Short mmCIF file of C-alpha atoms and ligand atoms in Angstrom, two decimals:
data_model
loop_
_atom_site.label_atom_id
_atom_site.label_comp_id
_atom_site.label_asym_id
_atom_site.label_seq_id
_atom_site.Cartn_x
_atom_site.Cartn_y
_atom_site.Cartn_z
CA MET O 1 99.51 305.19 55.36
CA PHE O 2 98.32 301.96 56.92
CA VAL O 3 94.89 301.15 58.27
CA SER O 4 96.29 299.13 61.17
CA GLU O 5 99.32 299.39 63.40
CA ASN O 6 100.60 295.89 62.66
CA LEU O 7 101.63 296.89 59.12
CA ASN O 8 105.02 298.32 58.21
CA VAL O 9 107.67 298.35 55.49
CA ASN O 10 111.07 296.67 55.94
CA GLU O 11 114.51 297.51 54.54
CA LYS O 12 113.74 295.55 51.35
CA GLY O 13 110.76 297.78 50.70
CA HIS O 14 108.41 294.87 51.46
CA LEU O 15 105.19 295.16 53.43
CA THR O 16 105.39 293.48 56.82
CA ILE O 17 102.63 292.30 59.12
CA GLY O 18 103.38 291.55 62.75
CA GLY O 19 107.07 291.78 61.85
CA ALA O 20 106.86 289.13 59.08
CA ASP O 21 107.82 289.92 55.48
CA THR O 22 104.67 289.42 53.38
CA VAL O 23 106.63 288.66 50.20
CA GLU O 24 108.42 285.85 52.02
CA LEU O 25 105.10 284.61 53.42
CA ALA O 26 103.72 284.48 49.88
CA GLU O 27 106.76 282.49 48.74
CA GLN O 28 106.67 280.12 51.68
CA TYR O 29 102.93 279.42 51.80
CA ASP O 30 101.79 280.34 48.28
CA THR O 31 98.88 282.65 47.45
CA PRO O 32 96.06 283.45 47.91
CA LEU O 33 96.90 283.50 51.60
CA TYR O 34 95.12 284.81 54.65
CA VAL O 35 97.56 286.17 57.22
CA MET O 36 96.47 286.92 60.79
CA ASP O 37 98.61 288.84 63.27
CA GLU O 38 98.25 287.20 66.67
CA GLN O 39 99.27 290.26 68.67
CA THR O 40 96.60 292.40 67.02
CA VAL O 41 93.95 289.85 67.96
CA ARG O 42 95.27 289.70 71.51
CA SER O 43 95.51 293.44 71.88
CA ALA O 44 91.88 293.96 70.74
CA CYS O 45 90.72 291.27 73.20
CA ARG O 46 92.63 293.00 76.02
CA ARG O 47 91.36 296.45 75.14
CA PHE O 48 87.75 295.29 75.32
CA LYS O 49 88.35 293.33 78.52
CA ASN O 50 90.30 296.12 80.22
CA SER O 51 87.67 298.68 79.33
CA ILE O 52 84.94 296.58 80.99
CA ASP O 53 87.20 296.37 84.05
CA LYS O 54 87.84 300.09 84.02
CA TYR O 55 84.40 301.47 83.22
CA TYR O 56 82.07 298.76 84.49
CA GLY O 57 83.94 297.32 87.45
CA GLY O 58 84.71 294.08 85.61
CA GLN O 59 81.03 293.09 85.74
CA GLY O 60 80.89 291.82 82.21
CA LEU O 61 82.15 289.34 79.65
CA VAL O 62 83.50 290.00 76.16
CA CYS O 63 82.23 287.22 73.89
CA TYR O 64 84.14 287.12 70.61
CA ALA O 65 81.64 286.72 67.74
CA SER O 66 83.22 283.75 66.06
CA LYS O 67 81.21 284.19 62.87
CA ALA O 68 83.78 286.85 61.99
CA PHE O 69 86.54 284.25 61.85
CA SER O 70 86.53 280.83 63.43
CA CYS O 71 89.11 278.08 63.44
CA LEU O 72 90.70 276.07 66.24
CA GLU O 73 93.68 278.39 66.60
CA MET O 74 91.53 281.53 66.75
CA CYS O 75 89.39 279.92 69.46
CA ARG O 76 92.50 278.97 71.43
CA ILE O 77 93.91 282.51 71.24
CA VAL O 78 90.64 284.13 72.25
CA ALA O 79 90.19 281.62 75.09
CA SER O 80 93.69 282.29 76.39
CA GLU O 81 92.76 285.98 76.68
CA GLY O 82 89.91 285.01 79.00
CA LEU O 83 87.14 285.98 76.59
CA GLY O 84 83.85 284.22 76.03
CA LEU O 85 82.48 283.26 72.63
CA ASP O 86 79.38 283.88 70.55
CA ALA O 87 78.61 280.90 68.33
CA VAL O 88 75.80 280.78 65.78
CA SER O 89 75.77 277.20 64.56
CA ILE O 90 76.68 273.69 65.59
CA GLY O 91 79.78 274.10 63.42
CA GLU O 92 81.02 277.10 65.39
CA LEU O 93 80.12 275.36 68.66
CA TYR O 94 81.93 272.21 67.59
CA THR O 95 85.03 274.20 66.65
CA ALA O 96 85.05 275.92 70.05
CA VAL O 97 84.48 272.66 71.96
CA LYS O 98 87.26 270.93 70.01
CA ALA O 99 89.56 273.88 70.74
CA GLY O 100 88.97 273.30 74.45
CA PHE O 101 87.01 276.52 74.94
CA ASP O 102 85.42 276.95 78.38
CA VAL O 103 81.84 276.11 77.36
CA SER O 104 80.38 278.02 80.28
CA LYS O 105 81.53 281.19 78.53
CA ILE O 106 79.77 280.43 75.24
CA GLY O 107 76.52 282.04 74.14
CA PHE O 108 74.65 280.17 71.41
CA HIS O 109 72.80 282.27 68.83
CA GLY O 110 70.68 281.76 65.76
CA ASN O 111 67.24 282.65 64.46
CA ASN O 112 66.45 279.07 63.42
CA LYS O 113 68.37 276.62 65.54
CA THR O 114 67.66 273.00 64.73
CA ASN O 115 66.85 270.43 67.40
CA GLU O 116 70.24 268.85 66.71
CA GLU O 117 71.89 272.18 67.49
CA LEU O 118 69.87 272.74 70.65
CA GLU O 119 70.60 269.21 71.83
CA PHE O 120 74.30 269.70 71.17
CA ALA O 121 74.25 272.95 73.15
CA VAL O 122 72.40 271.40 76.11
CA ASP O 123 74.49 268.20 76.11
CA ASN O 124 77.70 270.22 76.03
CA LYS O 125 76.44 272.55 78.79
CA VAL O 126 76.94 275.69 76.73
CA GLY O 127 76.82 278.74 79.03
CA HIS O 128 73.63 280.22 77.71
CA ILE O 129 71.36 279.96 74.71
CA ILE O 130 70.02 283.13 73.15
CA VAL O 131 66.48 282.20 72.22
CA ASP O 132 65.08 283.93 69.16
CA ASN O 133 61.43 282.89 68.97
CA ILE O 134 58.64 280.98 70.72
CA SER O 135 59.01 277.83 68.66
CA GLU O 136 62.59 277.62 69.80
CA LEU O 137 61.64 278.26 73.43
CA LEU O 138 59.13 275.42 73.39
CA ARG O 139 61.48 273.02 71.62
CA LEU O 140 64.30 273.86 74.02
CA GLU O 141 62.01 273.36 77.01
CA GLU O 142 61.16 269.87 75.74
CA ILE O 143 64.79 269.00 74.98
CA ALA O 144 65.90 270.20 78.42
CA LYS O 145 63.07 268.38 80.22
CA TYR O 146 63.99 265.11 78.52
CA ARG O 147 67.57 265.55 79.74
CA ASN O 148 66.60 266.78 83.18
CA ALA O 149 68.51 269.97 82.44
CA LYS O 150 67.74 273.64 82.99
CA PRO O 151 69.82 275.73 80.61
CA ASP O 152 70.28 279.46 81.10
CA ILE O 153 68.68 281.42 78.32
CA MET O 154 68.51 284.99 77.09
CA PHE O 155 65.91 286.42 74.77
CA ARG O 156 66.98 288.21 71.64
CA ILE O 157 65.07 291.48 71.49
CA LYS O 158 64.64 293.90 68.61
CA PRO O 159 65.17 297.22 70.33
CA GLY O 160 63.83 299.15 67.33
CA ILE O 161 67.06 301.05 66.79
CA ASP O 162 68.02 302.03 63.27
CA ALA O 163 71.82 302.07 63.09
CA HIS O 164 73.27 303.74 60.04
CA THR O 165 74.95 300.94 58.21
CA HIS O 166 74.39 298.75 55.16
CA ASP O 167 70.82 297.41 54.97
CA PHE O 168 71.94 293.78 54.99
CA VAL O 169 73.87 294.16 58.22
CA LYS O 170 71.16 296.04 60.14
CA THR O 171 69.40 293.82 62.63
CA GLY O 172 67.85 295.85 65.44
CA GLN O 173 64.85 297.30 63.59
CA ILE O 174 61.34 295.85 63.70
CA ASP O 175 61.42 294.43 60.17
CA SER O 176 64.09 291.87 60.95
CA LYS O 177 64.13 288.10 61.05
CA PHE O 178 65.97 288.22 64.38
CA GLY O 179 64.37 288.28 67.78
CA PHE O 180 61.22 289.40 69.58
CA ALA O 181 59.66 292.80 68.91
CA LEU O 182 59.16 295.21 71.78
CA GLU O 183 56.61 297.55 70.19
CA THR O 184 54.00 294.88 69.56
CA GLY O 185 54.15 293.37 73.04
CA GLU O 186 55.55 290.16 71.57
CA ALA O 187 58.68 290.30 73.73
CA PHE O 188 56.73 290.88 76.96
CA GLU O 189 54.40 287.93 76.28
CA ALA O 190 57.42 285.75 75.51
CA VAL O 191 59.05 286.72 78.81
CA LYS O 192 55.90 285.67 80.68
CA GLN O 193 55.94 282.37 78.85
CA ALA O 194 59.62 281.77 79.61
CA ILE O 195 59.14 282.53 83.31
CA ALA O 196 56.45 279.87 83.37
CA CYS O 197 58.77 277.27 81.81
CA GLU O 198 60.23 274.79 84.27
CA ASN O 199 63.25 273.69 82.31
CA VAL O 200 64.81 276.95 81.17
CA ASN O 201 66.13 279.80 83.27
CA LEU O 202 65.58 283.22 81.71
CA MET O 203 68.67 285.07 82.92
CA GLY O 204 69.16 287.79 80.35
CA LEU O 205 68.13 289.84 77.38
CA HIS O 206 70.12 290.37 74.24
CA CYS O 207 70.17 292.90 71.43
CA HIS O 208 72.41 293.52 68.45
CA ILE O 209 71.72 296.58 66.36
CA GLY O 210 73.94 296.02 63.33
CA SER O 211 77.51 295.87 62.19
CA GLN O 212 80.31 298.26 61.16
CA ILE O 213 78.70 301.08 63.18
CA PHE O 214 80.86 304.15 63.80
CA ASP O 215 78.46 306.16 65.89
CA ILE O 216 78.14 305.43 69.62
CA ASP O 217 74.70 307.05 70.02
CA PRO O 218 72.68 304.06 68.73
CA PHE O 219 74.49 301.76 71.17
CA GLU O 220 73.54 304.09 74.04
CA GLU O 221 69.96 304.24 72.79
CA ALA O 222 69.74 300.46 72.57
CA ALA O 223 71.08 300.06 76.12
CA LYS O 224 68.41 302.46 77.44
CA VAL O 225 65.60 300.68 75.60
CA MET O 226 66.73 297.33 76.94
CA LEU O 227 67.01 298.59 80.52
CA ASP O 228 63.55 300.12 80.28
CA PHE O 229 62.27 296.71 79.33
CA ILE O 230 64.14 295.07 82.22
CA ALA O 231 62.52 297.63 84.55
CA LYS O 232 59.07 296.87 83.11
CA ILE O 233 59.60 293.14 83.68
CA LYS O 234 60.64 293.82 87.26
CA ASN O 235 57.74 296.17 87.98
CA GLU O 236 54.99 294.23 86.27
CA LEU O 237 56.12 290.62 86.67
CA ASN O 238 58.29 290.94 89.77
CA TYR O 239 61.07 289.12 87.91
CA GLU O 240 64.72 290.18 87.88
CA ILE O 241 66.74 289.95 84.70
CA ASN O 242 70.41 289.99 85.67
CA GLY O 243 72.16 289.73 82.31
CA LEU O 244 72.21 292.21 79.46
CA ASN O 245 73.94 291.38 76.20
CA LEU O 246 74.52 294.47 74.07
CA GLY O 247 75.77 292.64 70.98
CA GLY O 248 78.62 293.65 68.72
CA GLY O 249 78.89 295.84 65.67
CA PHE O 250 81.76 298.23 66.42
CA GLY O 251 83.09 299.76 63.22
CA ILE O 252 86.69 299.40 62.08
CA LYS O 253 89.00 301.29 59.79
CA TYR O 254 88.91 299.71 56.33
CA LEU O 255 89.92 302.92 54.57
CA ASN O 256 92.29 305.60 55.74
CA GLU O 257 89.44 308.09 55.88
CA HIS O 258 87.46 305.91 58.30
CA ASP O 259 87.59 307.17 61.84
CA PRO O 260 85.81 304.80 64.24
CA ALA O 261 85.60 305.81 67.90
CA PRO O 262 88.11 303.95 70.08
CA LEU O 263 86.74 300.79 71.69
CA GLU O 264 87.38 302.34 75.10
CA THR O 265 85.15 305.30 74.30
CA TYR O 266 82.31 302.97 73.43
CA MET O 267 82.68 301.11 76.73
CA GLU O 268 83.02 304.30 78.74
CA ARG O 269 79.91 305.89 77.28
CA VAL O 270 77.74 302.79 77.31
CA SER O 271 78.76 301.91 80.89
CA LYS O 272 77.74 305.37 81.99
CA VAL O 273 74.36 305.05 80.31
CA VAL O 274 73.78 301.63 81.88
CA LYS O 275 74.68 302.85 85.37
CA ASN O 276 72.60 306.02 85.10
CA THR O 277 69.56 304.30 83.63
CA CYS O 278 69.67 301.59 86.31
CA SER O 279 69.71 304.12 89.11
CA GLU O 280 66.93 306.16 87.48
CA ARG O 281 64.73 303.07 87.04
CA GLY O 282 65.61 301.57 90.43
CA ILE O 283 66.95 298.30 89.02
CA ASN O 284 70.15 296.41 89.73
CA GLN O 285 73.05 296.92 87.36
CA PRO O 286 73.05 293.86 85.10
CA TYR O 287 76.09 291.77 84.28
CA ILE O 288 76.84 292.81 80.73
CA PHE O 289 78.00 290.90 77.69
CA ILE O 290 79.35 292.35 74.47
CA GLU O 291 79.97 290.46 71.25
CA PRO O 292 82.62 292.10 69.09
CA GLY O 293 83.61 290.11 66.01
CA ARG O 294 84.91 292.35 63.26
CA SER O 295 86.77 294.71 65.62
CA ILE O 296 88.79 291.77 67.00
CA ALA O 297 89.47 289.87 63.78
CA ALA O 298 89.42 292.31 60.86
CA PRO O 299 92.34 294.64 61.66
CA ALA O 300 94.52 291.60 62.43
CA GLY O 301 94.26 290.17 58.94
CA ILE O 302 95.42 290.76 55.40
CA THR O 303 95.05 288.69 52.26
CA LEU O 304 97.96 288.15 49.87
CA TYR O 305 97.50 287.53 46.16
CA THR O 306 99.77 287.16 43.16
CA VAL O 307 99.10 289.34 40.15
CA GLY O 308 98.50 287.50 36.87
CA ALA O 309 97.14 289.47 33.96
CA ARG O 310 97.27 293.22 33.59
CA LYS O 311 94.69 294.55 31.14
CA GLU O 312 94.70 298.23 30.12
CA ILE O 313 91.53 299.40 28.41
CA PRO O 314 92.43 302.85 27.07
CA ASN O 315 90.38 305.70 28.57
CA ILE O 316 88.30 303.24 30.54
CA ARG O 317 90.22 301.36 33.20
CA THR O 318 93.10 299.05 34.01
CA TYR O 319 92.30 295.62 35.39
CA ILE O 320 94.83 293.93 37.62
CA SER O 321 93.81 290.29 37.90
CA ILE O 322 94.76 288.27 40.96
CA ASP O 323 94.80 284.56 41.79
CA GLY O 324 91.83 284.79 44.19
CA GLY O 325 88.62 286.80 44.26
CA MET O 326 85.02 286.52 45.40
CA ALA O 327 85.48 282.93 46.60
CA ASP O 328 87.96 284.03 49.28
CA SER O 329 86.95 287.70 49.47
CA PRO O 330 83.17 287.92 49.01
CA ARG O 331 82.51 291.25 50.67
CA TYR O 332 82.79 293.39 47.54
CA ILE O 333 80.31 291.36 45.54
CA LEU O 334 77.98 291.13 48.52
CA TYR O 335 78.11 294.67 49.91
CA LYS O 336 80.41 296.67 47.65
CA SER O 337 82.70 296.89 50.65
CA GLU O 338 85.81 298.97 50.13
CA TYR O 339 89.34 298.02 51.03
CA GLU O 340 92.83 299.48 50.81
CA ALA O 341 95.48 297.48 48.98
CA ILE O 342 99.21 297.74 48.28
CA VAL O 343 101.77 296.06 46.03
CA ALA O 344 103.57 294.32 48.87
CA ASN O 345 106.91 293.97 47.07
CA LYS O 346 106.85 297.68 46.07
CA ALA O 347 105.59 299.04 49.36
CA ASN O 348 107.89 302.10 49.29
CA GLU O 349 106.99 303.07 45.73
CA GLU O 350 104.51 305.76 44.93
CA ARG O 351 100.94 304.93 44.05
CA THR O 352 100.91 306.12 40.46
CA GLU O 353 97.79 304.37 39.20
CA LYS O 354 94.12 303.90 39.93
CA VAL O 355 93.15 300.36 39.06
CA THR O 356 90.40 297.83 39.35
CA ILE O 357 91.57 294.71 41.11
CA ALA O 358 89.72 291.75 39.62
CA GLY O 359 89.31 288.22 40.89
CA LYS O 360 89.60 285.08 38.80
CA CYS O 361 86.00 283.88 39.09
CA CYS O 362 83.69 283.75 36.09
CA GLU O 363 81.62 286.76 37.13
CA SER O 364 82.07 290.35 36.04
CA GLY O 365 81.25 291.57 39.53
CA ASP O 366 84.10 289.56 41.02
CA LEU O 367 86.28 292.47 42.09
CA ILE O 368 88.29 293.44 45.14
CA GLY O 369 87.62 297.08 44.38
CA GLU O 370 87.48 299.77 41.74
CA ASN O 371 89.57 302.92 41.37
CA MET O 372 92.05 301.73 43.93
CA PRO O 373 95.20 303.84 44.14
CA LEU O 374 98.10 301.43 43.69
CA GLN O 375 101.75 301.15 42.79
CA HIS O 376 102.36 300.01 39.20
CA ALA O 377 101.48 296.29 39.35
CA GLU O 378 102.57 293.61 36.93
CA SER O 379 102.44 289.87 36.62
CA GLY O 380 104.23 288.23 39.55
CA ASP O 381 103.79 291.11 41.98
CA ILE O 382 102.20 290.41 45.35
CA ILE O 383 99.13 292.40 46.32
CA ALA O 384 98.10 292.71 49.94
CA VAL O 385 94.54 293.70 50.82
CA TYR O 386 94.21 295.17 54.32
CA ALA O 387 91.81 294.49 57.17
CA THR O 388 90.46 291.24 55.78
CA GLY O 389 90.60 289.26 59.04
CA ALA O 390 86.82 289.22 59.54
CA TYR O 391 84.08 287.85 57.29
CA ASN O 392 86.43 286.77 54.52
CA TYR O 393 87.73 283.32 55.42
CA SER O 394 84.48 282.74 57.31
CA MET O 395 82.36 283.58 54.25
CA SER O 396 84.66 281.99 51.68
CA SER O 397 83.33 279.41 49.25
CA ASN O 398 84.52 276.92 46.67
CA TYR O 399 82.83 278.79 43.82
CA ASN O 400 84.31 277.72 40.50
CA ARG O 401 85.72 274.79 42.49
CA LEU O 402 88.50 276.97 43.79
CA GLN O 403 90.46 275.63 46.74
CA LYS O 404 90.11 277.66 49.92
CA PRO O 405 93.39 279.40 50.83
CA ALA O 406 95.47 278.60 53.88
CA VAL O 407 95.40 280.74 57.01
CA VAL O 408 98.72 281.62 58.59
CA PHE O 409 99.24 283.31 61.96
CA VAL O 410 102.23 285.57 62.46
CA ASN O 411 103.63 286.55 65.82
CA ASN O 412 106.59 288.87 66.23
CA GLY O 413 108.10 287.90 62.89
CA GLU O 414 107.42 284.15 63.19
CA SER O 415 104.73 282.41 61.15
CA ARG O 416 102.78 279.18 61.54
CA ILE O 417 99.99 277.56 59.62
CA ALA O 418 96.58 277.52 61.31
CA VAL O 419 94.38 276.24 58.48
CA LYS O 420 95.84 274.24 55.61
CA ARG O 421 95.22 275.19 51.99
CA GLU O 422 92.61 272.92 50.46
CA THR O 423 93.86 270.32 48.03
CA LEU O 424 92.23 269.22 44.80
CA ASP O 425 91.14 266.08 46.61
CA ASP O 426 89.41 268.27 49.21
CA ILE O 427 87.39 269.69 46.35
CA ILE O 428 85.92 266.28 45.51
CA ARG O 429 86.01 264.75 49.00
CA ASN O 430 82.25 264.51 49.39
CA ASP O 431 81.50 263.64 45.78
CA ILE O 432 80.31 260.10 45.12
N1 LLP N 501 76.36 289.54 67.74
C1 LLP N 501 75.40 289.22 66.88
C2 LLP N 501 74.14 288.73 67.40
C3 LLP N 501 75.60 289.36 65.50
O1 LLP N 501 74.63 289.06 64.66
C4 LLP N 501 76.85 289.83 65.04
C5 LLP N 501 77.10 289.98 63.61
C6 LLP N 501 77.85 290.13 65.97
C7 LLP N 501 77.58 289.99 67.33
C8 LLP N 501 79.21 290.61 65.58
O2 LLP N 501 79.16 291.82 64.92
P1 LLP N 501 80.54 292.58 64.56
O3 LLP N 501 81.16 293.03 65.84
O4 LLP N 501 81.40 291.59 63.85
O5 LLP N 501 80.13 293.68 63.68
N2 LLP N 501 79.01 289.54 56.93
C9 LLP N 501 78.87 290.94 57.25
C10 LLP N 501 78.70 291.15 58.73
C11 LLP N 501 77.52 290.40 59.30
C12 LLP N 501 77.41 290.58 60.78
C13 LLP N 501 76.42 289.63 61.32
N3 LLP N 501 76.25 289.67 62.73
C14 LLP N 501 80.09 291.70 56.74
O6 LLP N 501 80.95 291.09 56.14
O7 LLP N 501 80.17 292.90 56.89
#
């Protein structure tokens, strides 16, 4: 049973991804190795885009949340599918610009953008800047005035929606560092202030209620709350907000028992709510933006490791140690996130054991997972962890001075390197 459709087993009994033999990939590129299947990325982009066309008359833009996984090649692929991009730092912006991304389709986020970042965004004519707080609004106004520019902006709003997900990835509730609160009147005052600014153009509102959300109801709720606010702005300030960014957060299947709603269902239901609410409130239907990250990148990726030590502690547990860990796969130590794994070179064999897969970092908590059903694994075997395409490479570190792994893209059986493995000299490149 595989969590994504790009995985299969070939005649050698080896796991394949996008038609490529993972055992051969491990031999060719070494491990640990991130492998991304290009067609899975493309198909997720198309499904989102097509569903906006189908359910919302094409009046919207899918902005890939590049925090999930950013590199030049990923930006090029996403751009070639006609998507926009959500960037959250000058580093993500720089990557997109260098990849030749259409800057007019980029939205720039962040709860504490520096002046350098704002200047970079204005100078590079980034499509719109999602302003998080008043200090940022005032700084941006100054920066734009000095350059004789008038950037489009959105306001990030906390819609007060409590999505059922891990506390650290919830962002839409009032006690959050992100955005303007509705309940307190803060958001309304900020809108008045923005309208009075001469060098920014308030064109939209943004919300993002959290990540890895399975339920569609909170997305519908958030859309209604935001449209109510747009109606209030129209009625009380006589100002039309034409853009509505509904954020990302769509859940994916990490485990076989996970059953997220299809992306199309989300778009169908949310489009309906937007249309109905607009006609009830007498406002124009906004152009909508969505910002999926995980749902585009995660299912496309796997991580390959080589097994080193096998340690059986009688009546307690068996540790299978791999040549990577929390430095390349930090989601277990951060959130206790669960994954499915397989012994890639024994993919047809039965899963006869429940093991703890351990990383090689000097921390007891450095695990890939506990009680994972697995084929009998020994030194030299290749382990593949599924659905690692989002928030693994992008959150990787050099802890213990480990070199970051390479990223390889596969496409219909062919592979190519997208990010080189770090060398030992990379580890000391900034040391003096
Ligand atoms: N838009 C905004 C404003 C966001 O803050 C995020 C994610 C997204 C879009 C994309 O959300 P997605 O579709 O990927 O769920 N490191 C955590 C996830 C943090 C998500 C942060 N914001 C993890 O590994 O689960």
